[in-house]
Coordinates of C-alpha atoms in Angstrom, one line a residue:
M1 CA 0.0 0.0 0.0
A2 CA 1.4 3.4 -1.0
T3 CA 2.4 5.7 1.8
K4 CA 1.1 9.2 2.1
I5 CA 4.3 10.6 0.6
Q6 CA 4.2 8.2 -2.3
Q7 CA 0.5 9.2 -3.0
L8 CA 1.5 12.9 -2.9
A9 CA 4.4 12.2 -5.3
S10 CA 2.1 10.4 -7.6
S11 CA -0.5 13.2 -7.5
Y12 CA 2.2 15.7 -8.2
T13 CA 3.5 13.8 -11.2
K14 CA 0.0 13.7 -12.7
D15 CA -0.8 17.3 -12.0
A16 CA 2.5 18.6 -13.3
A17 CA 2.0 16.7 -16.6
K18 CA -1.5 18.0 -16.9
A19 CA -0.3 21.6 -16.2
V20 CA 2.1 21.6 -19.1
E21 CA -0.2 19.9 -21.6
K22 CA -1.4 23.3 -22.9
Y23 CA 2.1 23.9 -24.3
Q24 CA 1.5 21.1 -26.8
V25 CA -0.3 23.7 -28.9
L26 CA 3.0 25.6 -29.2
R27 CA 4.9 22.5 -30.3
D28 CA 2.5 21.9 -33.1
L29 CA 1.8 25.5 -34.1
D30 CA 2.5 26.5 -37.7
L31 CA 3.3 30.1 -36.7
F32 CA 2.6 33.0 -39.1
V33 CA 4.9 36.0 -38.6
L34 CA 4.1 39.5 -39.8
D35 CA 7.3 41.4 -39.2
N36 CA 6.9 44.8 -37.8
S37 CA 10.6 45.7 -37.2
I38 CA 10.7 48.7 -39.6
R39 CA 7.7 50.4 -38.0
E40 CA 7.9 49.3 -34.3
S41 CA 11.6 49.9 -33.8
T42 CA 11.3 53.6 -34.7
V43 CA 8.3 54.3 -32.5
G44 CA 9.3 56.3 -29.4
Q45 CA 12.9 56.7 -30.6
L46 CA 14.5 60.2 -30.6
K47 CA 15.5 59.8 -34.2
G48 CA 13.4 58.3 -36.9
H49 CA 14.7 55.9 -39.5
T50 CA 16.4 57.1 -42.6
L51 CA 16.1 55.4 -46.0
D52 CA 19.4 53.6 -45.3
S53 CA 18.3 52.4 -41.9
K54 CA 14.9 51.1 -43.3
W55 CA 16.8 49.2 -45.9
A56 CA 19.2 47.8 -43.3
I57 CA 16.3 46.5 -41.2
F58 CA 14.4 45.2 -44.2
D59 CA 17.4 43.2 -45.3
E60 CA 18.0 41.8 -41.8
V61 CA 14.5 40.5 -41.3
K62 CA 14.5 39.1 -44.9
K63 CA 17.4 37.0 -43.9
C64 CA 15.3 35.4 -41.2
G65 CA 12.9 34.1 -43.9
F66 CA 9.9 36.3 -42.9
G67 CA 7.8 36.6 -46.0
H68 CA 5.4 39.3 -44.7
T69 CA 6.7 42.7 -43.6
I70 CA 5.0 45.9 -42.5
V71 CA 6.8 48.5 -44.5
A72 CA 4.8 51.8 -44.1
A73 CA 2.2 53.9 -42.4
F74 CA 1.3 56.7 -44.8
S75 CA -0.1 60.1 -44.1
H76 CA -0.8 63.3 -46.0
S77 CA 2.7 64.5 -45.5
T78 CA 5.6 62.9 -47.5
R79 CA 7.5 60.6 -45.2
V80 CA 10.6 58.4 -45.6
D81 CA 8.0 55.6 -46.0
D82 CA 6.9 57.1 -49.3
D83 CA 10.4 56.9 -50.8
F84 CA 11.2 53.6 -49.2
T85 CA 8.2 51.8 -50.6
K86 CA 8.8 53.2 -54.1
Q87 CA 12.3 51.9 -53.9
L88 CA 11.0 48.5 -52.7
M89 CA 8.9 48.3 -55.9
E90 CA 11.7 49.5 -58.1
R91 CA 14.0 46.8 -56.7
G92 CA 11.4 44.2 -57.6
E93 CA 10.3 43.1 -54.1
D94 CA 7.2 41.0 -54.1
P95 CA 4.3 43.2 -53.2
D96 CA 2.3 40.2 -52.0
G97 CA 4.2 40.3 -48.7
L98 CA 4.6 44.1 -48.2
W99 CA 2.0 45.6 -45.8
A100 CA 1.0 49.1 -44.9
F101 CA -1.3 50.6 -42.3
S102 CA -4.3 52.7 -43.1
E103 CA -6.9 54.6 -41.1
I104 CA -10.5 53.9 -42.0
T105 CA -11.5 57.6 -42.2
E106 CA -10.0 60.9 -43.2
G107 CA -11.4 62.6 -40.2
I108 CA -13.6 62.4 -37.1
K109 CA -16.0 65.2 -36.0
E110 CA -18.0 65.0 -32.9
K111 CA -17.1 61.3 -32.6
L112 CA -18.5 60.6 -36.1
P113 CA -16.2 59.4 -38.9
D114 CA -16.0 60.8 -42.4
T115 CA -17.3 57.9 -44.5
E116 CA -17.0 59.5 -48.0
L117 CA -13.3 60.4 -48.6
V118 CA -11.0 57.6 -49.5
P119 CA -8.2 57.3 -46.8
V120 CA -4.9 58.7 -48.0
S121 CA -3.0 55.6 -47.1
I122 CA -4.8 53.3 -49.6
R123 CA -4.7 56.1 -52.2
K124 CA -0.9 56.2 -51.9
M125 CA -0.7 52.4 -52.0
K126 CA -2.5 52.5 -55.3
E127 CA 0.0 55.0 -56.7
I128 CA 3.0 52.9 -55.5
G129 CA 1.6 49.5 -56.4
L130 CA 1.1 47.9 -52.9
H131 CA -1.9 45.8 -52.2
C132 CA -1.7 44.4 -48.7
V133 CA -3.5 46.7 -46.2
I134 CA -3.9 46.7 -42.5
F135 CA -6.9 48.9 -41.5
E136 CA -6.8 50.3 -37.9
V137 CA -10.1 49.8 -36.1
D138 CA -11.2 51.4 -32.9
L139 CA -14.0 49.7 -30.9
S140 CA -14.0 51.5 -27.6
D141 CA -16.2 54.5 -26.6
G142 CA -13.2 56.8 -26.7
V143 CA -13.2 57.3 -30.5
Y144 CA -16.7 56.9 -31.9
D145 CA -20.2 57.6 -30.6
F146 CA -21.7 54.1 -31.1
E147 CA -25.2 55.3 -30.3
K148 CA -25.1 57.4 -33.6
F149 CA -22.5 55.4 -35.5
T150 CA -23.4 51.8 -34.8
I151 CA -21.3 48.7 -35.1
G152 CA -23.4 47.9 -38.1
D153 CA -22.3 51.2 -39.6
L154 CA -18.7 50.5 -38.8
C155 CA -18.9 47.1 -40.5
A156 CA -20.4 48.7 -43.6
L157 CA -17.6 51.3 -43.7
L158 CA -14.9 48.6 -43.3
N159 CA -16.5 46.6 -46.0
T160 CA -16.5 49.6 -48.3
W161 CA -12.8 49.9 -48.0
N162 CA -12.3 46.2 -48.2
E163 CA -14.2 46.2 -51.6
W164 CA -12.3 49.3 -52.7
C165 CA -9.0 47.5 -52.2
Y166 CA -10.0 44.5 -54.4
E167 CA -11.3 46.9 -57.0
N168 CA -8.6 49.5 -57.0
L169 CA -5.4 47.9 -55.6
S170 CA -5.4 44.4 -57.0
A171 CA -7.6 41.4 -57.5
K172 CA -5.0 39.7 -55.3
A173 CA -5.4 42.3 -52.6
K174 CA -4.9 41.2 -49.0
V175 CA -6.8 43.0 -46.2
M176 CA -6.5 42.7 -42.4
F177 CA -8.3 44.6 -39.7
S178 CA -6.3 45.6 -36.6
F179 CA -8.3 46.0 -33.3
R180 CA -6.0 48.4 -31.6
D181 CA -8.0 49.1 -28.4
L182 CA -9.2 45.8 -27.2
P183 CA -8.0 46.4 -23.5
D184 CA -10.5 49.3 -23.4
T185 CA -13.2 47.5 -25.4
M186 CA -13.4 43.9 -24.0
P187 CA -14.3 44.6 -20.4
E188 CA -17.7 46.2 -21.3
H189 CA -18.2 45.8 -25.0
P190 CA -16.8 42.5 -26.2
D191 CA -19.8 42.1 -28.5
R192 CA -18.4 44.8 -30.7
A193 CA -15.3 42.8 -31.6
F194 CA -17.3 39.6 -32.1
E195 CA -19.8 41.4 -34.4
V196 CA -17.1 42.8 -36.6
V197 CA -15.5 39.3 -36.9
S198 CA -18.8 37.6 -37.5
Y199 CA -19.6 40.2 -40.2
F200 CA -16.5 39.5 -42.2
A201 CA -16.6 35.8 -41.6
N202 CA -19.8 35.9 -43.7
V203 CA -18.8 38.0 -46.7
P204 CA -18.1 36.0 -49.9
A205 CA -15.1 33.8 -49.6
N206 CA -13.2 35.7 -52.3
R207 CA -13.6 38.9 -50.3
R208 CA -12.9 37.7 -46.8
P209 CA -10.1 39.5 -45.1
F210 CA -6.7 37.7 -44.8
G211 CA -7.0 37.9 -41.0
I212 CA -7.5 39.8 -37.8
L213 CA -4.9 41.6 -35.8
F214 CA -5.1 42.8 -32.2
E215 CA -2.7 44.2 -29.7
E216 CA -2.1 44.9 -26.1
P217 CA -0.7 48.4 -26.5
R218 CA 0.1 49.3 -22.9
G219 CA 1.3 46.0 -21.4
K220 CA -1.2 46.1 -18.5
S221 CA -3.5 43.2 -19.3
L222 CA -2.8 39.8 -17.8
P223 CA -1.8 36.9 -20.1
E224 CA -5.1 35.1 -19.4
E225 CA -7.1 38.2 -20.3
C226 CA -5.4 38.5 -23.7
G227 CA -5.7 34.8 -24.2
M228 CA -9.4 34.9 -23.6
W229 CA -9.8 37.6 -26.3
A230 CA -8.1 35.3 -28.8
R231 CA -10.1 32.3 -27.7
Y232 CA -13.4 34.0 -28.3
I233 CA -12.4 35.7 -31.5
R234 CA -11.2 32.4 -32.8
K235 CA -14.5 30.8 -31.7
V236 CA -16.4 33.3 -33.8
M237 CA -14.2 32.5 -36.8
D238 CA -14.5 28.8 -36.3
D239 CA -18.3 28.9 -35.9
N240 CA -18.4 30.6 -39.3
D241 CA -15.8 28.3 -40.9
W242 CA -13.4 31.2 -41.5
K243 CA -9.8 30.0 -41.6
G244 CA -8.3 33.4 -41.5
H245 CA -5.2 34.4 -39.5
L246 CA -5.4 35.8 -36.0
L247 CA -2.2 37.7 -35.0
V248 CA -1.2 39.3 -31.7
H249 CA 1.2 42.1 -30.8
V250 CA 2.1 42.8 -27.1
H251 CA 3.8 45.7 -25.5
E252 CA 6.0 45.6 -22.4
K253 CA 5.2 47.2 -19.1
F254 CA 5.3 44.8 -16.1
G255 CA 7.4 42.0 -17.4
L256 CA 4.6 39.8 -18.9
C257 CA 4.8 40.6 -22.6
D258 CA 6.5 37.4 -23.7
A259 CA 4.3 35.2 -21.5
T260 CA 1.3 37.1 -22.8
A261 CA 2.2 36.4 -26.5
L262 CA 2.6 32.7 -25.8
Q263 CA -0.7 32.5 -23.9
V264 CA -2.5 34.2 -26.8
L265 CA -0.9 31.6 -29.2
M266 CA -2.1 28.8 -27.0
D267 CA -5.6 30.2 -26.8
G268 CA -6.4 30.6 -30.5
A269 CA -4.0 33.0 -32.3
N270 CA -1.9 31.4 -35.0
G271 CA 0.6 34.2 -35.4
I272 CA 2.4 37.3 -34.2
W273 CA 3.0 40.8 -35.7
A274 CA 6.1 42.0 -33.9
S275 CA 9.6 43.4 -34.3
I276 CA 12.5 41.0 -34.4
C277 CA 13.9 43.0 -31.4
A278 CA 12.4 44.5 -28.3
E279 CA 12.7 48.2 -29.3
G280 CA 9.4 50.0 -29.7
A281 CA 6.9 52.3 -28.1
A282 CA 7.1 53.0 -24.4
M283 CA 9.1 50.0 -22.9
G284 CA 9.1 48.0 -26.2
N285 CA 7.3 44.9 -27.5
S286 CA 7.5 41.2 -27.2
P287 CA 10.1 40.4 -29.9
S288 CA 9.5 37.7 -32.5
C289 CA 13.0 36.5 -31.8
V290 CA 12.1 35.6 -28.2
T291 CA 8.7 34.1 -29.1
L292 CA 10.2 31.9 -31.8
M293 CA 13.0 30.8 -29.5
N294 CA 10.4 29.6 -27.0
L295 CA 8.5 27.6 -29.6
I296 CA 11.8 26.0 -30.7
R297 CA 12.8 25.0 -27.1
L298 CA 9.4 23.5 -26.7
G299 CA 10.0 21.2 -29.6
N300 CA 8.4 23.1 -32.5
K301 CA 10.0 21.8 -35.7
K302 CA 7.8 23.7 -38.1
V303 CA 9.3 27.1 -37.4
L304 CA 12.8 25.6 -37.9
K305 CA 11.9 24.6 -41.4
K306 CA 9.9 27.7 -42.1
F307 CA 12.4 30.4 -41.0
D308 CA 16.1 30.8 -40.7
C309 CA 16.1 30.6 -36.9
T310 CA 19.9 30.4 -36.7
Y311 CA 20.2 34.0 -37.9
M312 CA 17.5 35.6 -35.8
R313 CA 19.7 36.5 -32.9
K314 CA 22.1 38.3 -35.2
A315 CA 19.2 40.1 -36.9
A316 CA 17.7 41.2 -33.5
I317 CA 21.1 42.6 -32.5
N318 CA 21.6 44.4 -35.8
V319 CA 18.1 45.9 -35.8
T320 CA 18.6 47.1 -32.3
I321 CA 21.9 48.8 -33.2
T322 CA 20.3 50.3 -36.3
S323 CA 17.4 51.7 -34.3
T324 CA 19.2 52.9 -31.2
G325 CA 22.9 53.1 -32.0
E326 CA 23.6 50.7 -29.2
E327 CA 23.6 46.9 -28.7
P328 CA 20.7 45.3 -26.8
H329 CA 20.8 45.4 -23.1
N330 CA 23.2 42.7 -21.7
K331 CA 20.4 40.8 -20.0
Q332 CA 17.9 40.9 -22.8
P333 CA 16.7 37.3 -23.2
V334 CA 17.9 35.4 -26.3
F335 CA 19.8 38.2 -28.0
G336 CA 21.4 40.1 -25.2
A337 CA 25.1 39.5 -24.6
R338 CA 24.5 37.6 -21.5
A339 CA 21.8 35.4 -23.1
I340 CA 24.5 32.8 -24.0
D341 CA 25.9 32.6 -20.5
F342 CA 24.0 29.4 -19.5
V343 CA 22.6 27.6 -22.5
F344 CA 23.0 23.9 -22.1
D345 CA 19.5 22.7 -22.4
L346 CA 18.8 22.6 -26.2
S347 CA 19.5 19.5 -28.2
P348 CA 22.1 20.2 -30.9
E349 CA 20.1 17.9 -33.2
E350 CA 17.1 20.1 -32.8
F351 CA 18.8 23.5 -33.1
D352 CA 22.1 24.8 -34.3
L353 CA 23.3 26.5 -31.1
A354 CA 26.6 27.7 -32.4
S355 CA 25.1 29.5 -35.3
F356 CA 22.2 30.8 -33.3
F357 CA 24.2 32.3 -30.5
G358 CA 27.0 33.5 -32.8
E359 CA 29.8 32.2 -30.6
K360 CA 32.5 29.5 -31.1
A361 CA 34.7 28.0 -28.5
P362 CA 38.4 29.0 -29.0
V363 CA 40.4 26.1 -30.5
R364 CA 42.8 24.9 -27.8
I365 CA 46.4 24.2 -28.8
T366 CA 47.7 22.1 -25.9
T367 CA 50.1 19.3 -25.3
L368 CA 47.4 17.0 -26.6
A369 CA 47.2 18.8 -29.9
S370 CA 48.7 16.8 -32.9
K371 CA 51.0 18.4 -35.4
E372 CA 48.2 18.0 -38.0
M373 CA 45.9 20.0 -35.7
I374 CA 48.5 22.7 -35.3
Q375 CA 49.0 22.9 -39.0
H376 CA 45.3 23.1 -39.6
R377 CA 44.9 25.9 -37.1
M378 CA 47.7 27.9 -38.7
V379 CA 46.1 27.7 -42.1
E380 CA 42.7 28.5 -40.6
L381 CA 44.0 31.7 -38.9
F382 CA 46.7 32.9 -41.4
G383 CA 45.9 31.2 -44.8
D384 CA 48.0 28.8 -46.8
D385 CA 51.8 29.4 -46.6
P386 CA 54.6 27.1 -47.7
Q387 CA 56.2 27.4 -44.2
F388 CA 53.2 25.7 -42.6
T389 CA 54.6 22.2 -42.8
L390 CA 54.1 19.3 -40.5
D391 CA 57.8 19.4 -39.6
L392 CA 57.4 23.0 -38.3
A393 CA 54.1 22.1 -36.6
H394 CA 56.0 19.3 -34.9
R395 CA 58.7 21.8 -33.6
M396 CA 55.9 24.0 -32.4
K397 CA 54.4 21.2 -30.4
E398 CA 57.9 20.4 -28.9
L399 CA 58.1 24.0 -27.7
V400 CA 54.7 23.6 -26.0
L401 CA 56.0 20.6 -24.2
E402 CA 59.2 22.4 -23.3
D403 CA 57.2 25.3 -21.9
L404 CA 55.3 22.9 -19.7
R405 CA 58.5 21.3 -18.4
T406 CA 60.2 24.6 -17.6
G407 CA 57.1 26.2 -16.0
R408 CA 56.7 28.8 -18.8
K409 CA 53.0 29.7 -18.9
E410 CA 51.8 30.8 -22.4
E411 CA 48.6 30.6 -24.4
Y412 CA 48.6 29.3 -28.0
M413 CA 44.9 29.8 -28.8
S414 CA 44.8 33.3 -30.1
E415 CA 46.3 34.6 -33.3
V416 CA 49.1 36.4 -31.5
G417 CA 49.7 33.4 -29.2
L418 CA 50.1 31.0 -32.2
A419 CA 52.1 33.5 -34.2
L420 CA 54.7 33.9 -31.3
L421 CA 54.9 30.2 -31.0
F422 CA 55.5 29.9 -34.7
D423 CA 58.2 32.5 -34.5
R424 CA 60.0 30.7 -31.6
A425 CA 59.9 27.5 -33.6
G426 CA 61.9 29.1 -36.4
G427 CA 59.2 30.3 -38.7
K428 CA 59.4 33.6 -40.5
L429 CA 56.5 35.9 -39.6
T430 CA 54.2 36.8 -42.4
A431 CA 53.0 40.4 -42.8
N432 CA 49.7 39.5 -41.2
M433 CA 51.5 37.9 -38.3
R434 CA 53.8 40.9 -37.8
D435 CA 50.8 43.2 -37.6
T436 CA 49.2 41.0 -35.0
V437 CA 52.4 40.8 -32.9
E438 CA 53.1 44.5 -33.2
N439 CA 49.6 45.3 -32.0
Y440 CA 50.1 42.9 -29.1
E441 CA 53.4 44.5 -28.1
L442 CA 51.8 47.9 -28.3
K443 CA 49.1 46.9 -25.9
G444 CA 51.4 44.7 -23.8
P445 CA 51.8 46.9 -20.7
H446 CA 48.0 47.5 -20.6
A447 CA 47.3 43.8 -20.9
K448 CA 49.7 42.9 -18.1
N449 CA 48.1 45.5 -15.9
L450 CA 44.6 44.1 -16.6
I451 CA 45.6 40.5 -15.8
A452 CA 47.4 41.8 -12.7
Q453 CA 44.1 43.3 -11.5
V454 CA 42.3 40.0 -12.1
R455 CA 45.0 38.3 -10.1
K456 CA 44.4 40.7 -7.2
I457 CA 40.7 39.7 -7.2
W458 CA 41.8 36.0 -7.3
D459 CA 44.1 36.5 -4.3
E460 CA 41.3 38.1 -2.3
W461 CA 39.1 35.1 -2.9
D462 CA 42.0 32.7 -2.2
L463 CA 41.9 34.0 1.4
K464 CA 38.5 32.3 1.7
D465 CA 39.9 28.9 0.7
E466 CA 40.9 26.2 3.2
V467 CA 44.4 26.3 1.7
Q468 CA 45.9 29.7 0.7
D469 CA 48.8 30.6 -1.7
D470 CA 48.6 27.3 -3.6
E471 CA 47.7 28.9 -7.0
M472 CA 44.3 27.2 -6.8
L473 CA 40.7 28.0 -5.9
Q474 CA 38.1 25.5 -4.9
F475 CA 35.2 25.3 -7.4
D476 CA 32.7 27.0 -5.0
T477 CA 35.2 29.9 -4.3
F478 CA 35.8 30.3 -8.0
Y479 CA 32.1 30.3 -8.7
N480 CA 31.4 33.0 -6.1
G481 CA 34.3 35.1 -7.2
F482 CA 34.0 34.9 -10.9
M483 CA 31.3 32.7 -12.3
A484 CA 28.2 33.9 -10.4
P485 CA 27.3 36.7 -12.8
Y486 CA 27.1 34.2 -15.6
F487 CA 25.5 31.1 -14.1
S488 CA 22.3 31.1 -12.0
C489 CA 23.4 28.5 -9.5
Y490 CA 26.6 26.6 -8.6
R491 CA 24.9 23.4 -7.5
C492 CA 22.9 22.9 -10.7
N493 CA 23.9 19.7 -12.5
D494 CA 24.6 21.5 -15.8
T495 CA 26.8 24.0 -14.1
R496 CA 28.9 21.3 -12.4
K497 CA 29.3 19.5 -15.7
A498 CA 30.3 22.8 -17.4
L499 CA 33.0 23.4 -14.8
Q500 CA 34.8 20.4 -16.1
A501 CA 35.9 22.6 -19.0
I502 CA 38.0 24.8 -16.8
D503 CA 39.4 22.0 -14.6
M504 CA 41.9 21.2 -17.3
D505 CA 44.0 18.8 -15.3
S506 CA 40.9 17.2 -13.7
D507 CA 42.1 17.8 -10.1
G508 CA 38.8 19.2 -8.9
M509 CA 40.3 22.7 -8.5
V510 CA 40.7 25.7 -10.7
D511 CA 44.4 26.5 -11.1
W512 CA 45.4 30.1 -11.7
S513 CA 47.3 29.0 -14.8
E514 CA 44.2 27.4 -16.2
F515 CA 42.2 30.6 -15.7
E516 CA 45.0 32.8 -16.8
L517 CA 45.2 30.9 -20.1
Y518 CA 41.7 32.2 -21.0
L519 CA 42.5 35.7 -19.7
K520 CA 45.5 35.9 -22.0
W521 CA 43.5 34.5 -24.9
A522 CA 40.8 37.2 -24.3
I523 CA 43.3 40.1 -24.1
N524 CA 45.2 38.8 -27.2
E525 CA 42.1 38.2 -29.2
Y526 CA 40.4 41.5 -28.1
P527 CA 43.4 43.9 -27.6
D528 CA 41.1 46.9 -27.3
T529 CA 39.6 45.6 -24.0
E530 CA 39.6 48.6 -21.7
D531 CA 39.0 47.4 -18.2
V532 CA 38.9 44.4 -15.9
D533 CA 35.1 44.0 -16.1
S534 CA 35.3 44.0 -19.9
L535 CA 38.2 41.5 -19.8
L536 CA 36.3 39.1 -17.5
D537 CA 33.1 39.5 -19.6
I538 CA 35.0 38.6 -22.8
T539 CA 36.8 35.7 -21.1
F540 CA 33.6 34.1 -20.0
R541 CA 31.2 35.0 -22.8
K542 CA 33.5 34.4 -25.7
G543 CA 36.0 31.9 -24.3
L544 CA 35.0 29.9 -21.3
I545 CA 31.2 29.6 -21.7
P546 CA 31.5 28.4 -25.4
A547 CA 34.1 26.0 -24.2
M548 CA 31.9 24.8 -21.3
Q549 CA 29.1 24.4 -23.8
D550 CA 31.3 22.2 -26.0
E551 CA 32.3 20.2 -22.9
F552 CA 28.7 19.7 -21.9
L553 CA 27.5 18.7 -25.4
S554 CA 30.4 16.2 -25.7
T555 CA 29.2 14.3 -22.7
Q556 CA 25.6 13.9 -24.1

C-alpha cells in the first residue's frame, strides 16, 4: 500500500504533466509571422529611420525568412515611408508580402467618422503598387459615438474599403483589420469585436479578409485576459468556418509581454505581428526572436523549417543597433550579450546553437594537440603558406612541451599566441602575423596590468579557501568570485558539468594558470579591451562559456 508521501508524489506527477499539456499547442503551431521591425523599432525613438536604416532593417528580417513585412504607415505629408516603398517596388520586391497601415477615415468630427473620402494611405498604396492593407479599427467608446455610428455602420464602412482594395489595388489584394484598443473594449463591449469578426466571416469567400490583428498596447492586461480575447475571436471565426489568420502584438510594461504572447498563441491566435527586437513604443514589445525561441525550445520543428532561426539573434542585435545606435541590453533574453551565458538545455540535433548564438569556443592548442591540428589551425588563422609544414608544426608542439616542463605559462589559442609560438619554432612571420604581434606589443603593458588586476581579485578570494597561496581556488570559491554573474546556481547539475571545461587537469580545483590561459587569450584576441570588467566579460562570454558548452555537449 502506498504511503502518504508516495501518494503525494504520484499526485504531483499527474498534476505537473496536466499543467504543461497546454504547451502542446505551441509545439505543433504553424506560426505566421508578420514582421513589424521597420515600424515598431522607430516608435518612441529620438530619431526616426532614414532610408538607409529602413533598408538595413528590411534586409536583416528578410534573412530570417519572414515573407510578410509591414513597410509603411502613410499620411498626408511625405515621409521616408513614401520613398522607401517606391524603392522596394523598383527593386522588384514581391508586393504580396509588403504591408502598410491605413486609417479607415479621413477625419472624425463629434465622434462621427467621415465615410466619404478615401483614406490617404490606400490612395498612396494604389500609386505605389502595394496591395496588402492593415486597417486600424477602434471599438471602444473613446473614439466613436456608437449610439449614432453603430457597429453595423462600422462594419459597412470597413467593407466599403475592403471592396475598394480589391477593385482598385489588385484582384490579389490582402486585407487585415487591426483591433488596436481591445483592452478598453473587451471589459464592457466584447460584443463589438465579435460582431465585426462575424460580419467578415460571412462575406463571400473571395472577399474575406486575410485575417484579424489585435494588440495589447500598454502591457497592462494579464496573459489570461489577452488569451481569452483570442479564444473567443477564434471561436467566432471557427463557428463561421473562417480559416483566417489571428495575430497578436504585445507591449511591455510589467514583465509579462513574452508570456502574454505565448498565452494568446495557446488560446487561439496562430501568429504574431512584432519586431524582431524589443525596441518599440514605451518599454518596447514582445520580440519575435524571443517568441520563436520559446517555440523552438518546446520542440516546434515547423518554425525551424519555415524560418532561418539560426540567424534571428544576429538580426535582432543588428536591428537594435540600427534603431538605437547601441547593442541590446546585456540581459535581454535570447539576443542580449548575457543570453548565451547558460545555455546547455537545447539538443544540438534540434537547433544549431553555435550559429544561433554566434559564438564559437576557441580552439585549444595544448600538449594533446597533434601536429596536424596545429598545421590546420595555422592555415585557418593565417591562410596557406609554404612554411606551414608538418615538420614546423612538430617543432611548435615540442616547444609547447618544453614550456610545460620549464614552467613557462603561455597561451597558444589566439592569433598572437600562435604567431609567437611559430616565430619561436623558427618560422618567418608573415605580414599578417607581424601586424598581429606589433599590435600585441603595443598593448602589452596595458594587458599585463589588466591581468594583474584580475590576479588581485583572485588572491582576495584565495583567502577564503581552506588552503591559501597554492595557486588554486576551490570550485565554489571560483564560482562565487568569478562565475556567479554568468550562471544562475553553482549546485545545478549542468553548471557542475560545465565546470569540467576549466578543470583542465581534472584535479577538482581551478588552477590560476588554467584561468590565466583564457584571460591571456581574451586580451590577445580582443586587444582593445579597456578594463577588468570587460576582460572578464569577454573571457567568460566568448571563451569559457562556449568551451563549457562544448564540454557539456560532448558528454551527451
